[in-house]
Amino acid sequence: MPPIWLTVIILFGNVWIWRIFKQNFFIFLLLIIFTILLYVAIRQRITLIKTILFFILLITIIVFQYKTTTRQSLSILDNDEQRVQQIRLQAYVYDPDLIKIIFFRFKLRDFYEGSLNIVITRLQRNFFETIDLNIYFFGGHPRGRVWSNDFEKFSFILLPLFLIGLLTYRIKQKLLSTIIITCIFVLTLIGHKNNLGPFLLLPFLVLYISFGAYTILNYTKKFHKIPQRYFLIIILLTFLLSLIQSIAYAS
Amino acid sequence: MRADKISISLLFIIILVFGAHLRLYNLEKIPNGLYVDEASTGYNAWSVLLTGKDEYGKQYPLAFRFFGSYTPPLYTYLTMIPISLYDLSVLSVRIVSMISGILLIPLIFLFLKWLKIYKNFSAVFGTLLFTISPWSIFYSRVGYEINLAFLFYCLGLLTFWQGLKSPKYLIFGLAFLSLSTNIYHSERLLAHLTLLVFIVVFKKYLFKKEYRKKFFLGLILYLLILIPQFMILFTPANTSRGLGLFYHQAIFRQAEKISILPVTASIPTAFLREFSAQYLSYFSPRNLFFQPDSDLQRSIPELSVFYPWMFLPYLIGLYLLMKYHKNPANKFILMLFLLAPIPASLTGDAFSTQRSLPLLLPTILIITLGIDQFLKYRIKKVWAVAVVVLSFVSIASFYRSYMILLPFERAKTWGYGYMQLAKEVKKRPDAQFVIDNGRIKPAYIELAFFLKLPPYKLQQLVDLKIKSDYYHNIVWDDYYNLGEIETRAIDWEKDIYKDYILVGDELAISKTQIDEHFLTPEFEIKDPIGEIVFSAYKTNPKKKILSTTKQID
């Protein structure tokens, strides 16, 4: 497990947590406590009280995520979407052929242009946006979402650390995976229209980044001839450089 | 065992026939229209076929100038064959790509068999998924170089892989890889990168005594095939396309934001960020399984390059790839997976499905790895049925998006209207046309294509400086005077006093201008949705002169 100071540096060393601090101090506090509790839960066996507190905090954060998100309907079309739908219905009668006849015959047109397909598509959109790493490390770039006020949540230099952490860490994998999947499920249902972003996932991202950083630091121990502090300085300088870049972009 | 082999062969044939149908069905009508790049390729191929020269009068170019892109020539030269058989038409321009698409199906099957990490039926499933993947079908049905380049790239990789077991294949592998660089821009970088990395990763095989001779022979052949490119290596033609697409402006803009840092730090940081963002986007599940390419001309409505459900086997396949990365086959797939998006990541287009087509191969291999894992569980029959059912659902989605929606709502994007415009021009042999080119793609080549304008006529119009300095003169001008047709902006101070038919899109000629200059509607061309593609108005010079004279009096 990474040392606590590493997790704290990553927790406080990103634009995202400070944006949350600026806009909603209570959520900021919740996230700090929850991240530390998550760290403790992973590192050692926790008492019953701490477990209850952990789940209370998790549920509270989920509720706040729900409350602060502007929910978009899963089935209602806006004016422009209705216009497109009307145009598409005409497509099935333009230049009729066997495929279109089959679509009519088996009511496939009604399914694809109907409410159920709209719901499925929107759930897919919410899901794939939740798991898109570009949204967390590049502010959605190069496929930014105009409506979402995307911002670079973590410096892009932390991305490799996140991926390494994701691939290498196995401690309480099932527990972590279950909680993360639940959070992704919630975000899939409620969507992403939130000035603070999907902060429900912030603690997990911080944890995996710190796992990855710790793996790198451990790996540098193999180079006996070079003191580890030099690697630490290089890593911190690189991190500082990218943090300056993140703050500059955010401002 | 024998029964298994027969079933697999039968299933493969069914998949191949179905794949051929998906790539052939209504090829001339879907996409609905002829895109300007297809028209350019087709017309230049026809021009070389008839005269030995391209539209600029250059004899057998080593790279086709087109609109200043200097595209590697092999696809255009091969397109001469269907044109000689079927004449210049939409179909003949798309045939080579279509055949490449069909040939890729058995190639993928062989990949899945020869990597020897999949069960037999997984290889069949993987082939099926490739066959029905929107990415593969889409680029098999357009007259672009990309699919042919992908075919040769895959051939090169497959024979290279076999070459690790049987050295003689290394010669073929290197030859095919090199040939791919003569087809499309992406492979010009990707093939060399692949070769380099392949040598590093598999050096323990390649430098063995029994491999060395064949490998170096292959390398010589590789370099010989590159000779046409060496001949123009130090000309602007070699780099114009790459430099034109590279995002240097974006890097400078981003570096300005971090001006607190010195230039030696800000520019590399900005480049690293931009490249990383572009590169990562090619692995993003959102782009691969949900969101179509943002360029309407490179995408299918409501469908990405793979189907959404394929995300799950993709994830599992990725996990297995990382877990068993020491296995040579997995190393090979990982190598391809990480290399394929590099050329596309150096351009500013967000998730360019065209430039990153080589990524299709390792992604399918990874998805098949995931499916293979499902088939190892006890309830494998359930998984097998699930994959088949999901494939049928996917095919229905594909038919809806590609065969029904695309020709209807993307017709204008695909150059719909030029064929109809050419017919209107033919009906008026004595008229003089001015085509406003302010907002439209180069109209001259589309009209030259559909009117079958004799190549010598177009060649005569070309500036002599372009002919003499073909690979240096990279600036392209879209003004053309084809005799009865001029492609330029409408000159509202002069054209209205001459006997013209002014043609433009819905914004080119306003109601005010129609009334002010006494224009009379001549014809209108609408797309399937009913939106105006072209509207044409006849000028009335006599009335205009009278009215102008009255005003002066």
CSV table of C-alpha atoms in Angstrom, one decimal, chain A residues 4-242:
chain,number,residue,atom,x,y,z
A,4,ILE,CA,-0.6,8.1,3.3
A,5,TRP,CA,1.4,11.2,2.4
A,6,LEU,CA,1.5,10.1,-1.2
A,7,THR,CA,-2.3,9.7,-1.3
A,8,VAL,CA,-2.7,13.1,0.4
A,9,ILE,CA,-0.4,14.8,-2.2
A,10,ILE,CA,-2.4,13.4,-5.0
A,11,LEU,CA,-5.7,14.2,-3.3
A,12,PHE,CA,-4.8,17.8,-2.8
A,13,GLY,CA,-2.6,18.2,-5.8
A,14,ASN,CA,-5.3,18.4,-8.5
A,15,VAL,CA,-7.5,21.1,-9.9
A,16,TRP,CA,-10.7,19.1,-9.3
A,17,ILE,CA,-10.7,19.0,-5.5
A,18,TRP,CA,-10.0,22.8,-5.3
A,19,ARG,CA,-12.8,23.5,-7.7
A,20,ILE,CA,-15.1,21.5,-5.5
A,21,PHE,CA,-13.7,23.4,-2.4
A,22,LYS,CA,-14.5,26.7,-4.1
A,23,GLN,CA,-18.1,25.8,-5.0
A,24,ASN,CA,-19.2,23.5,-2.2
A,25,PHE,CA,-17.2,23.2,1.0
A,26,PHE,CA,-19.3,20.4,2.4
A,27,ILE,CA,-18.8,18.1,-0.5
A,28,PHE,CA,-15.1,18.9,-0.4
A,29,LEU,CA,-15.0,17.9,3.2
A,30,LEU,CA,-17.0,14.7,2.5
A,31,LEU,CA,-14.7,13.7,-0.2
A,32,ILE,CA,-11.5,14.3,1.9
A,33,ILE,CA,-12.9,12.2,4.7
A,34,PHE,CA,-14.2,9.5,2.5
A,35,THR,CA,-10.9,9.2,0.5
A,36,ILE,CA,-8.9,8.8,3.8
A,37,LEU,CA,-11.4,6.3,5.1
A,38,LEU,CA,-11.3,4.4,1.8
A,39,TYR,CA,-7.5,4.3,2.1
A,40,VAL,CA,-7.8,3.0,5.7
A,41,ALA,CA,-10.4,0.4,4.6
A,42,ILE,CA,-8.1,-0.9,1.9
A,43,ARG,CA,-5.0,-0.9,4.1
A,44,GLN,CA,-6.2,-2.8,7.1
A,45,ARG,CA,-9.2,-4.4,8.6
A,46,ILE,CA,-11.6,-1.8,9.8
A,47,THR,CA,-14.0,-1.9,12.7
A,48,LEU,CA,-17.7,-2.2,12.4
A,49,ILE,CA,-18.2,1.5,13.3
A,50,LYS,CA,-15.7,2.6,10.6
A,51,THR,CA,-17.5,0.3,8.1
A,52,ILE,CA,-20.8,1.9,8.9
A,53,LEU,CA,-19.3,5.3,8.6
A,54,PHE,CA,-17.8,4.4,5.3
A,55,PHE,CA,-21.1,3.4,3.8
A,56,ILE,CA,-22.9,6.3,5.3
A,57,LEU,CA,-20.4,8.6,3.7
A,58,LEU,CA,-20.6,6.8,0.4
A,59,ILE,CA,-24.4,7.0,0.3
A,60,THR,CA,-24.2,10.7,1.3
A,61,ILE,CA,-21.8,11.4,-1.6
A,62,ILE,CA,-24.1,9.5,-3.9
A,63,VAL,CA,-27.0,11.6,-2.7
A,64,PHE,CA,-25.0,14.8,-3.2
A,65,GLN,CA,-24.0,13.7,-6.7
A,66,TYR,CA,-27.6,13.1,-7.5
A,67,LYS,CA,-28.8,16.4,-6.0
A,68,THR,CA,-26.1,18.6,-7.7
A,69,THR,CA,-26.6,17.0,-11.1
A,70,THR,CA,-29.0,18.6,-13.6
A,71,ARG,CA,-30.8,15.5,-14.7
A,72,GLN,CA,-31.5,15.1,-18.3
A,73,SER,CA,-34.5,13.0,-19.3
A,74,LEU,CA,-33.7,9.5,-20.5
A,75,SER,CA,-36.7,9.5,-22.9
A,76,ILE,CA,-37.9,13.0,-23.7
A,77,LEU,CA,-36.7,14.5,-26.9
A,78,ASP,CA,-36.0,18.2,-27.3
A,79,ASN,CA,-37.2,20.2,-30.3
A,80,ASP,CA,-34.1,19.5,-32.4
A,81,GLU,CA,-34.2,15.8,-31.6
A,82,GLN,CA,-37.8,15.7,-32.5
A,83,ARG,CA,-37.1,17.3,-35.8
A,84,VAL,CA,-34.4,14.7,-36.5
A,85,GLN,CA,-36.7,11.9,-35.5
A,86,GLN,CA,-39.4,13.1,-37.9
A,87,ILE,CA,-36.8,13.3,-40.7
A,88,ARG,CA,-35.6,9.7,-39.8
A,89,LEU,CA,-39.1,8.3,-40.1
A,90,GLN,CA,-39.2,9.5,-43.6
A,91,ALA,CA,-36.0,7.6,-44.4
A,92,TYR,CA,-37.9,4.3,-44.1
A,93,VAL,CA,-40.2,5.3,-47.0
A,94,TYR,CA,-37.6,6.9,-49.2
A,95,ASP,CA,-36.6,4.7,-52.1
A,96,PRO,CA,-38.2,1.5,-50.7
A,97,ASP,CA,-36.2,-1.7,-50.8
A,98,LEU,CA,-36.3,-5.2,-49.2
A,99,ILE,CA,-34.5,-4.0,-46.0
A,100,LYS,CA,-37.0,-1.2,-45.4
A,101,ILE,CA,-39.9,-3.6,-46.0
A,102,ILE,CA,-38.4,-6.0,-43.4
A,103,PHE,CA,-38.0,-3.1,-40.9
A,104,PHE,CA,-41.7,-2.3,-41.4
A,105,ARG,CA,-42.9,-5.9,-41.2
A,106,PHE,CA,-41.0,-6.8,-38.0
A,107,LYS,CA,-41.7,-3.4,-36.4
A,108,LEU,CA,-38.0,-2.6,-36.2
A,109,ARG,CA,-38.6,0.9,-37.3
A,110,ASP,CA,-40.9,1.5,-34.3
A,111,PHE,CA,-38.3,0.1,-32.0
A,112,TYR,CA,-35.3,2.0,-33.4
A,113,GLU,CA,-37.2,5.3,-33.6
A,114,GLY,CA,-39.1,4.8,-30.4
A,115,SER,CA,-38.8,5.6,-26.7
A,116,LEU,CA,-37.1,2.4,-25.6
A,117,ASN,CA,-34.2,2.9,-28.0
A,118,ILE,CA,-33.9,6.6,-26.9
A,119,VAL,CA,-33.6,5.4,-23.3
A,120,ILE,CA,-31.0,2.7,-24.2
A,121,THR,CA,-28.9,5.3,-26.2
A,122,ARG,CA,-28.9,7.8,-23.4
A,123,LEU,CA,-27.9,5.3,-20.8
A,124,GLN,CA,-25.1,4.2,-23.1
A,125,ARG,CA,-24.1,7.8,-23.5
A,126,ASN,CA,-24.0,8.4,-19.7
A,127,PHE,CA,-22.1,5.1,-19.2
A,128,PHE,CA,-19.4,5.7,-21.8
A,129,GLU,CA,-18.9,9.3,-20.7
A,130,THR,CA,-18.4,8.1,-17.1
A,131,ILE,CA,-15.6,5.7,-18.1
A,132,ASP,CA,-14.0,8.0,-20.6
A,133,LEU,CA,-10.5,8.8,-19.3
A,134,ASN,CA,-10.2,11.8,-21.5
A,135,ILE,CA,-12.8,13.6,-19.4
A,136,TYR,CA,-10.8,13.1,-16.2
A,137,PHE,CA,-7.3,13.8,-17.6
A,138,PHE,CA,-7.8,16.1,-20.6
A,139,GLY,CA,-11.0,17.9,-19.9
A,140,GLY,CA,-12.8,15.9,-22.6
A,141,HIS,CA,-10.3,17.0,-25.2
A,142,PRO,CA,-10.2,16.3,-28.2
A,143,ARG,CA,-13.9,15.4,-28.0
A,144,GLY,CA,-15.1,18.0,-25.5
A,145,ARG,CA,-18.7,18.2,-24.6
A,146,VAL,CA,-20.0,21.7,-25.2
A,147,TRP,CA,-22.8,21.5,-22.7
A,148,SER,CA,-20.8,20.1,-19.8
A,149,ASN,CA,-18.3,22.8,-18.9
A,150,ASP,CA,-15.5,20.1,-18.9
A,151,PHE,CA,-12.3,20.8,-17.2
A,152,GLU,CA,-9.0,19.0,-16.6
A,153,LYS,CA,-9.7,17.2,-13.3
A,154,PHE,CA,-6.3,15.6,-12.9
A,155,SER,CA,-3.0,16.5,-14.6
A,156,PHE,CA,-2.5,14.4,-17.7
A,157,ILE,CA,0.9,13.3,-16.3
A,158,LEU,CA,-0.9,11.3,-13.7
A,159,LEU,CA,-2.7,9.2,-16.4
A,160,PRO,CA,0.1,6.5,-16.7
A,161,LEU,CA,0.2,6.3,-12.9
A,162,PHE,CA,-3.6,5.7,-12.9
A,163,LEU,CA,-3.3,3.0,-15.5
A,164,ILE,CA,-0.4,1.3,-13.7
A,165,GLY,CA,-2.4,1.4,-10.4
A,166,LEU,CA,-5.4,-0.1,-12.1
A,167,LEU,CA,-3.4,-2.9,-13.6
A,168,THR,CA,-1.2,-3.8,-10.7
A,169,TYR,CA,-3.2,-3.4,-7.5
A,170,ARG,CA,-5.0,-6.5,-6.2
A,171,ILE,CA,-5.7,-5.6,-2.6
A,172,LYS,CA,-9.4,-6.0,-1.8
A,173,GLN,CA,-10.0,-5.9,-5.5
A,174,LYS,CA,-13.5,-7.4,-5.3
A,175,LEU,CA,-14.6,-4.8,-2.7
A,176,LEU,CA,-13.2,-1.9,-4.6
A,177,SER,CA,-14.6,-3.2,-7.9
A,178,THR,CA,-18.1,-3.6,-6.5
A,179,ILE,CA,-18.2,-0.1,-5.1
A,180,ILE,CA,-16.8,1.4,-8.3
A,181,ILE,CA,-19.3,-0.5,-10.4
A,182,THR,CA,-22.1,0.8,-8.2
A,183,CYS,CA,-20.8,4.4,-8.6
A,184,ILE,CA,-20.6,4.0,-12.3
A,185,PHE,CA,-24.1,2.6,-12.3
A,186,VAL,CA,-25.4,5.6,-10.4
A,187,LEU,CA,-23.7,8.0,-12.8
A,188,THR,CA,-25.1,6.1,-15.8
A,189,LEU,CA,-28.6,6.7,-14.5
A,190,ILE,CA,-28.3,10.3,-13.4
A,191,GLY,CA,-25.9,11.6,-16.1
A,192,HIS,CA,-23.1,14.2,-16.2
A,193,LYS,CA,-24.6,17.6,-16.2
A,194,ASN,CA,-22.8,18.8,-13.1
A,195,ASN,CA,-20.4,21.8,-12.6
A,196,LEU,CA,-18.4,19.7,-10.2
A,197,GLY,CA,-18.1,16.7,-12.5
A,198,PRO,CA,-18.6,13.1,-11.4
A,199,PHE,CA,-17.0,13.7,-8.0
A,200,LEU,CA,-18.3,10.3,-6.8
A,201,LEU,CA,-15.4,8.7,-8.6
A,202,LEU,CA,-12.8,11.2,-7.3
A,203,PRO,CA,-11.6,9.1,-4.3
A,204,PHE,CA,-11.2,6.0,-6.4
A,205,LEU,CA,-9.2,7.8,-9.0
A,206,VAL,CA,-7.0,9.3,-6.3
A,207,LEU,CA,-6.4,5.9,-4.8
A,208,TYR,CA,-5.4,4.2,-8.1
A,209,ILE,CA,-3.1,7.1,-9.0
A,210,SER,CA,-1.4,6.7,-5.7
A,211,PHE,CA,-1.2,3.0,-6.2
A,212,GLY,CA,0.5,3.6,-9.5
A,213,ALA,CA,2.9,6.2,-8.1
A,214,TYR,CA,3.9,3.8,-5.3
A,215,THR,CA,4.5,1.1,-7.9
A,216,ILE,CA,6.9,3.4,-9.8
A,217,LEU,CA,8.7,4.4,-6.6
A,218,ASN,CA,9.1,0.7,-5.7
A,219,TYR,CA,10.4,0.0,-9.1
A,220,THR,CA,13.1,2.7,-8.8
A,221,LYS,CA,14.5,0.8,-5.8
A,222,LYS,CA,15.9,-1.7,-8.3
A,223,PHE,CA,18.4,1.0,-9.4
A,224,HIS,CA,20.6,0.6,-6.3
A,225,LYS,CA,23.3,2.9,-7.5
A,226,ILE,CA,21.0,5.9,-7.8
A,227,PRO,CA,19.5,7.2,-4.6
A,228,GLN,CA,15.7,7.0,-4.6
A,229,ARG,CA,15.4,10.6,-3.6
A,230,TYR,CA,16.6,11.6,-7.1
A,231,PHE,CA,13.8,9.7,-8.7
A,232,LEU,CA,11.4,11.3,-6.2
A,233,ILE,CA,12.6,14.8,-7.2
A,234,ILE,CA,12.2,14.1,-10.9
A,235,ILE,CA,8.7,12.7,-10.3
A,236,LEU,CA,7.7,15.7,-8.2
A,237,LEU,CA,9.2,18.2,-10.7
A,238,THR,CA,7.3,16.6,-13.5
A,239,PHE,CA,4.2,16.6,-11.4
A,240,LEU,CA,4.7,20.3,-10.6
A,241,LEU,CA,5.2,21.1,-14.2
A,242,SER,CA,2.0,19.4,-15.2
